[in-house]
Short mmCIF file of N, CA and C in Angstrom, two decimals:
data_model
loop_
_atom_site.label_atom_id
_atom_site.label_comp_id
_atom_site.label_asym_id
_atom_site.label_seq_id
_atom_site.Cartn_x
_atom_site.Cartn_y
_atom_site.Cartn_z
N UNK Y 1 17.92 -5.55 -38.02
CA UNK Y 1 17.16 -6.13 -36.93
C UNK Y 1 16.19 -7.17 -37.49
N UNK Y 2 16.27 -8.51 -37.32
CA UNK Y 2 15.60 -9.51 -37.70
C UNK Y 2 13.68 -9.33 -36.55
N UNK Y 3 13.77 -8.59 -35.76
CA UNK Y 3 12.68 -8.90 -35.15
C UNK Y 3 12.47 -9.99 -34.21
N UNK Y 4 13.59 -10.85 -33.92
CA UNK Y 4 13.23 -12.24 -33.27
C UNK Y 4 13.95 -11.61 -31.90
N UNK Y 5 13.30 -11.95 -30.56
CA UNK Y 5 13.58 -11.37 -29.23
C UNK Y 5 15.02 -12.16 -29.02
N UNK Y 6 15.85 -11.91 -28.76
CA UNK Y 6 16.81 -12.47 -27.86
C UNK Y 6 16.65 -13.29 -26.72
N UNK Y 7 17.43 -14.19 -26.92
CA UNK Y 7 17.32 -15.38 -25.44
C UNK Y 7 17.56 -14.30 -24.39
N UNK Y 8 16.79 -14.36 -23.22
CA UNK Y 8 17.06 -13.64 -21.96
C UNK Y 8 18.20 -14.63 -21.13
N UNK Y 9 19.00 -13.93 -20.37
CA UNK Y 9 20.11 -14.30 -19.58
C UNK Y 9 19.26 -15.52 -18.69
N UNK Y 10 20.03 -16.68 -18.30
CA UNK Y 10 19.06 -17.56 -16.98
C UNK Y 10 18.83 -16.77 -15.70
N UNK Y 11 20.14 -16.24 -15.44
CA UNK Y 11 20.10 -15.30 -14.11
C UNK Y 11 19.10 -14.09 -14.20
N UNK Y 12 19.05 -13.43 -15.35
CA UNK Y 12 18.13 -12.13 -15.37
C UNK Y 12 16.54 -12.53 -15.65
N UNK Y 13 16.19 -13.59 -16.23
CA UNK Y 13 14.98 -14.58 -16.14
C UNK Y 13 14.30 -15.06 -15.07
N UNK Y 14 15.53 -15.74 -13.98
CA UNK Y 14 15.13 -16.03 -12.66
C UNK Y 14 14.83 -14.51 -11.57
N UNK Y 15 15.37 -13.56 -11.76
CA UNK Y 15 15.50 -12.31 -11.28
C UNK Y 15 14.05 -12.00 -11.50
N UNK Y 16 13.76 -11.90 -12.82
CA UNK Y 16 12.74 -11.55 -13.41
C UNK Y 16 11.28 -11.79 -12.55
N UNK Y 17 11.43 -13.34 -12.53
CA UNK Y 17 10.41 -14.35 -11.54
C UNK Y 17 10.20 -14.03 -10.51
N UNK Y 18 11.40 -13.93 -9.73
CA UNK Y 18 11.44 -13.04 -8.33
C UNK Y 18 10.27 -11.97 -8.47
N UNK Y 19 10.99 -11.00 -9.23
CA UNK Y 19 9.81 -9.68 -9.03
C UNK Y 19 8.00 -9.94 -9.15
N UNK Y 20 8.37 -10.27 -10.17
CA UNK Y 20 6.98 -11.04 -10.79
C UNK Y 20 6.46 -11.73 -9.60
N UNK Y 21 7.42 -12.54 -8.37
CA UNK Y 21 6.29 -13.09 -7.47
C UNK Y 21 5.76 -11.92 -6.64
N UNK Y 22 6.83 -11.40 -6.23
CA UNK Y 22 6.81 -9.98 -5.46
C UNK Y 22 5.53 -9.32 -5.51
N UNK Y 23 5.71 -8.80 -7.14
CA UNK Y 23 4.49 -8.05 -7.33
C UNK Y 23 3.23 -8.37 -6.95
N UNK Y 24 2.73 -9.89 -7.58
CA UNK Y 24 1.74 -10.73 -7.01
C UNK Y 24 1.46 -10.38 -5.71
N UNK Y 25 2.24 -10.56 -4.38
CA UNK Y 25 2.06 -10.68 -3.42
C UNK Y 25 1.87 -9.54 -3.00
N UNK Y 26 2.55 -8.19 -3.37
CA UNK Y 26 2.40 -6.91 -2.95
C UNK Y 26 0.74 -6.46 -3.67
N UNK Y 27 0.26 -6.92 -4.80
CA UNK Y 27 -1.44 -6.63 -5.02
C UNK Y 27 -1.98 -7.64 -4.30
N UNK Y 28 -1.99 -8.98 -3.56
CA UNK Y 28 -2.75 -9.76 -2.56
C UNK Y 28 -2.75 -9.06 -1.01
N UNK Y 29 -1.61 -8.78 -0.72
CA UNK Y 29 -1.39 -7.69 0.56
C UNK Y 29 -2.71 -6.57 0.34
N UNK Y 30 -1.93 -5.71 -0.47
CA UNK Y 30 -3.07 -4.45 -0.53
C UNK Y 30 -4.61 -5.01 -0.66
N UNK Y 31 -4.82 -5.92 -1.10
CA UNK Y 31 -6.26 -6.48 -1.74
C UNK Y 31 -6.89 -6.68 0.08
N UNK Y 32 -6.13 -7.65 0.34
CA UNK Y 32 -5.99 -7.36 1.92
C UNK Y 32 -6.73 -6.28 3.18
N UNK Y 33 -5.95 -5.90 2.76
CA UNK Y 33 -5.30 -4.78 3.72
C UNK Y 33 -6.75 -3.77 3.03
N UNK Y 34 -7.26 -3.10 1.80
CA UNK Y 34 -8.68 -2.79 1.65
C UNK Y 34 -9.66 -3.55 2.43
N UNK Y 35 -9.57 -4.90 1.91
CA UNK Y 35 -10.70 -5.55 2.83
C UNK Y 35 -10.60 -4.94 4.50
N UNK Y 36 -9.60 -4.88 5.00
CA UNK Y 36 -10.06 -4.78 6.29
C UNK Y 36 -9.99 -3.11 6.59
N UNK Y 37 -9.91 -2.05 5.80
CA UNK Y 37 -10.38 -0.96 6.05
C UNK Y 37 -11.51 -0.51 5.23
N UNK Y 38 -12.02 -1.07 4.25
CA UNK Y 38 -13.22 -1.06 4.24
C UNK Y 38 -14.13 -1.60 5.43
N UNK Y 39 -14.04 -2.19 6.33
CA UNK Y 39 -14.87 -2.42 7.29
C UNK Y 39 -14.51 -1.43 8.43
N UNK Y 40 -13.17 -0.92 8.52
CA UNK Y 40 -13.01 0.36 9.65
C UNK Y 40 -14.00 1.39 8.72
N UNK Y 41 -13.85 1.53 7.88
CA UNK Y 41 -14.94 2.84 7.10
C UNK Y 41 -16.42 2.92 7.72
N UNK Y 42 -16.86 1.19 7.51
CA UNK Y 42 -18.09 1.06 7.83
C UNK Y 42 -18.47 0.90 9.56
N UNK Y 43 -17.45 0.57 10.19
CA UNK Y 43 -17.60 1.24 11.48
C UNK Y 43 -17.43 2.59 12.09
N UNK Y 44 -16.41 3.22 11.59
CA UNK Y 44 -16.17 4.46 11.84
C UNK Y 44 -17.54 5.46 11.33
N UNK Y 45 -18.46 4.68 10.34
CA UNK Y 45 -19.69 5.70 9.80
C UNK Y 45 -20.85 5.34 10.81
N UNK Y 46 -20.63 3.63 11.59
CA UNK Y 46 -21.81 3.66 12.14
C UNK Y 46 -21.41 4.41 13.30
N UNK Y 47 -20.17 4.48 13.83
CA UNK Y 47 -19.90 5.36 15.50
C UNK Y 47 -19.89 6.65 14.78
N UNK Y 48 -20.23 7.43 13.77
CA UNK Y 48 -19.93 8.78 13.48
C UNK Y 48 -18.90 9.45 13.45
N UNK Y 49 -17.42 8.77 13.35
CA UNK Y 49 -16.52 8.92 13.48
C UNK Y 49 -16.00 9.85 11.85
N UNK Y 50 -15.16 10.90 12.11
CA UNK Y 50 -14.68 11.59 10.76
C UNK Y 50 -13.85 10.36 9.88
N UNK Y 51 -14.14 10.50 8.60
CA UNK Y 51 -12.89 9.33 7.67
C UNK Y 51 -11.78 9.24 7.71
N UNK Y 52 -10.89 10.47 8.45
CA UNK Y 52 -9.61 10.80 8.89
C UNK Y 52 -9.24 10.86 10.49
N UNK Y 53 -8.05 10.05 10.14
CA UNK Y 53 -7.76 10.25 11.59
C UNK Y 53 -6.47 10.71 11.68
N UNK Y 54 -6.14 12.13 11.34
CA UNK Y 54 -4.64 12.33 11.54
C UNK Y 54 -3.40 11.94 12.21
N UNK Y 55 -4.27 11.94 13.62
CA UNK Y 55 -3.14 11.74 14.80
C UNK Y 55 -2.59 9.87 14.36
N UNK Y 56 -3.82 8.97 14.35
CA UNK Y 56 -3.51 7.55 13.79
C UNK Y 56 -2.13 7.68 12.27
N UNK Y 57 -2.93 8.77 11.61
CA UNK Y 57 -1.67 8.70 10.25
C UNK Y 57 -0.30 8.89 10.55
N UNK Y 58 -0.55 9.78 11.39
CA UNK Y 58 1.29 10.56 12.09
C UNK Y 58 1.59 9.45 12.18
N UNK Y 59 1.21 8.78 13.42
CA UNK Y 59 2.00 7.55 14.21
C UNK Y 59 2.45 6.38 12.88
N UNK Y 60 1.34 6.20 11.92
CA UNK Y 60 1.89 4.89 11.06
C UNK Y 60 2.59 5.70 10.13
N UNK Y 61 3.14 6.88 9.65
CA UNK Y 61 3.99 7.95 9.19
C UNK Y 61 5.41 7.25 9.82
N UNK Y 62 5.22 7.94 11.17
CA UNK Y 62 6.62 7.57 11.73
C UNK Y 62 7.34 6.18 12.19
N UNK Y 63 6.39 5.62 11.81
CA UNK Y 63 6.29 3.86 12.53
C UNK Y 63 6.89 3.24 10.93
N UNK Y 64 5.83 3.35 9.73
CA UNK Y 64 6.62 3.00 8.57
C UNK Y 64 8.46 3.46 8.23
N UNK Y 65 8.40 4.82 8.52
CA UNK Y 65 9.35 5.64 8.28
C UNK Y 65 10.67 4.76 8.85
N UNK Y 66 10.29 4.43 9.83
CA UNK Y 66 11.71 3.93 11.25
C UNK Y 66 11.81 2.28 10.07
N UNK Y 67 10.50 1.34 9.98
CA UNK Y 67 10.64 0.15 9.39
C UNK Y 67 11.24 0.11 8.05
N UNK Y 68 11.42 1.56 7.10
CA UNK Y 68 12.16 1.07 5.97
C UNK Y 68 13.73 1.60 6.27
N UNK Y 69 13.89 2.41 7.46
CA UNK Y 69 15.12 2.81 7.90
C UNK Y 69 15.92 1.42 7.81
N UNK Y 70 15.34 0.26 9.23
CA UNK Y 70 15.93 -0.72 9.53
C UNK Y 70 16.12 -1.47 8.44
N UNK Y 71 15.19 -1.32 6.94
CA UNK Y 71 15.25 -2.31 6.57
C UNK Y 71 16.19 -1.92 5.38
N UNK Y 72 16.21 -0.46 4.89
CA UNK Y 72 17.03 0.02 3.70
C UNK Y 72 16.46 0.47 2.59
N UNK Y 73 15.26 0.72 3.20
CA UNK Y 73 14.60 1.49 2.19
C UNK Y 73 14.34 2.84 2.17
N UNK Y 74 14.38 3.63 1.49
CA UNK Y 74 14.12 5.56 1.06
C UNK Y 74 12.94 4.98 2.19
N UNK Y 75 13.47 6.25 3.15
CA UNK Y 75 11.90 6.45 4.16
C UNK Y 75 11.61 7.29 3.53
N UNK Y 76 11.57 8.39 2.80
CA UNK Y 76 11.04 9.14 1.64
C UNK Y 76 10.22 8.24 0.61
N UNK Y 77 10.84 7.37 0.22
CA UNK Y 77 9.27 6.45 -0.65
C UNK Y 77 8.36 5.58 0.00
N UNK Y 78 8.76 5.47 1.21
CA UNK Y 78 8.00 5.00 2.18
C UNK Y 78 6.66 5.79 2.64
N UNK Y 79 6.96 6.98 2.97
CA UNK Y 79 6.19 8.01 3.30
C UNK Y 79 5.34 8.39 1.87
N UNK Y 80 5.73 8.35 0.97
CA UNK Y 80 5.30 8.69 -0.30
C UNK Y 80 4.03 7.52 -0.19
N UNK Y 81 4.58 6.32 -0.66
CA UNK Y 81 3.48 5.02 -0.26
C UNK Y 81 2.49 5.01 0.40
N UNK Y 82 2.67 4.98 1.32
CA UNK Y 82 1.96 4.99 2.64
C UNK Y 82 0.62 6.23 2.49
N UNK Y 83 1.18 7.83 2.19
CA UNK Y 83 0.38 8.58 1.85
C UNK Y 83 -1.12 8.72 0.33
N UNK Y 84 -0.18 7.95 -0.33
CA UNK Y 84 -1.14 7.14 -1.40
C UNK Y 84 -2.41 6.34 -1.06
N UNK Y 85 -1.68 5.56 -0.27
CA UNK Y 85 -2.73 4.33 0.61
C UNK Y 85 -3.57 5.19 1.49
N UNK Y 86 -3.05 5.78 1.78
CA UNK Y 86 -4.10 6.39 3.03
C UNK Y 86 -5.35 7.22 2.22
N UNK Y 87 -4.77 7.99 1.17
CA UNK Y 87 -5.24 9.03 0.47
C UNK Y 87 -6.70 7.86 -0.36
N UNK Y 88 -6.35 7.05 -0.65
CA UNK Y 88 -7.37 6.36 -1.27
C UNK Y 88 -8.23 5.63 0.19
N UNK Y 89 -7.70 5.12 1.15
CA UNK Y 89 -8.76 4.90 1.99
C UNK Y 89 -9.31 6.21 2.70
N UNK Y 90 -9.20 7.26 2.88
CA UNK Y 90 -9.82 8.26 3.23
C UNK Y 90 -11.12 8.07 2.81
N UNK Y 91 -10.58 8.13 0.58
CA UNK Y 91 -11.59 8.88 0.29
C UNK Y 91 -12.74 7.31 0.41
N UNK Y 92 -12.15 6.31 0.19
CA UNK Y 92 -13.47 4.89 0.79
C UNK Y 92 -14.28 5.41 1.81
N UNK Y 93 -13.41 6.33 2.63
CA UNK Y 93 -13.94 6.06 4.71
C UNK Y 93 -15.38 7.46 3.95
N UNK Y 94 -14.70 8.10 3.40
CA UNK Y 94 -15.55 8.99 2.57
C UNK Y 94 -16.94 8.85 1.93
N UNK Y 95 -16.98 8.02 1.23
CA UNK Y 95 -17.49 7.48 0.03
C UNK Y 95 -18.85 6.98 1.19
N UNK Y 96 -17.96 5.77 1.87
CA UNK Y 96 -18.93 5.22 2.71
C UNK Y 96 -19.77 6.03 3.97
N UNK Y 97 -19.41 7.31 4.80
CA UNK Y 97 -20.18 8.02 5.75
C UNK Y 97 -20.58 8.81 4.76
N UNK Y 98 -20.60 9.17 3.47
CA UNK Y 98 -21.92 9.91 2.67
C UNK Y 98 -23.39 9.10 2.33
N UNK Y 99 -22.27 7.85 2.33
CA UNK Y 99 -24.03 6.51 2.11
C UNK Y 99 -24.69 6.45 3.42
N UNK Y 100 -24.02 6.99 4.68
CA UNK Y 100 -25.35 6.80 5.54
C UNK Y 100 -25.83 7.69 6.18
#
C-alpha cells in the first residue's frame, strides 16, 4: 500500500456532492425549524401551557408516517426521526417554563 488515495469514480464524486448538498440543507431545515419552536416554548410558558403536547405529537406521528409512505421511505425511520426531534424540543419547551 503506497498510501496515496485513489482517484474517486466521476459518478461516485458527483453522488457524493449530492449528499453533501442534502446534508447542508437537512442542518439549515432543522436550524429552522428550532428557531420557530423555540418561540412555541416561549409562548406556551407565557400561556402556562405543559412542554408536551401529546395529542399534537400523535397527529404529526401519523401525518409524517403516511408522507414517507407516499414518498418511500421506512415510516419506521420516520417515526424514529421525528421522535428524536420532538424529544429534544420537549426538553427546550422544558428548559424554557423552568426559567419562568
Amino acid at each position: 500500500m503506497t498510501g496515496e488515495p485513489k482517484p474517486v469514480p466521476a459518478e461516485l464524486a458527483r453522488m457524493r456532492g449530492s449528499i453533501d448538498n442534502l446534508d447542508a440543507a437537512v442542518i439549515h431545515i432543522m436550524a429552522e425549524r428550532f428557531k420557530i419552536t423555540q418561540q412555541v416554548g416561549e409562548l406556551k410558558a407565557e400561556l402556562g401551557l405543559p412542554p408536551s403536547d401529546p395529542t399534537r405529537e400523535q397527529v404529526q406521528i401519523d401525518r409524517l408516517r403516511a408522507l414517507a409512505e407516499e414518498s418511500h421511505l421506512d415510516p419506521e425511520f420516520a417515526q424514529k426521526l421525528l421522535a428524536f426531534i420532538v424529544s429534544e424540543v420537549v426538553r427546550h419547551h422544558t428548559e424554557i417554563s423552568g426559567q419562568r
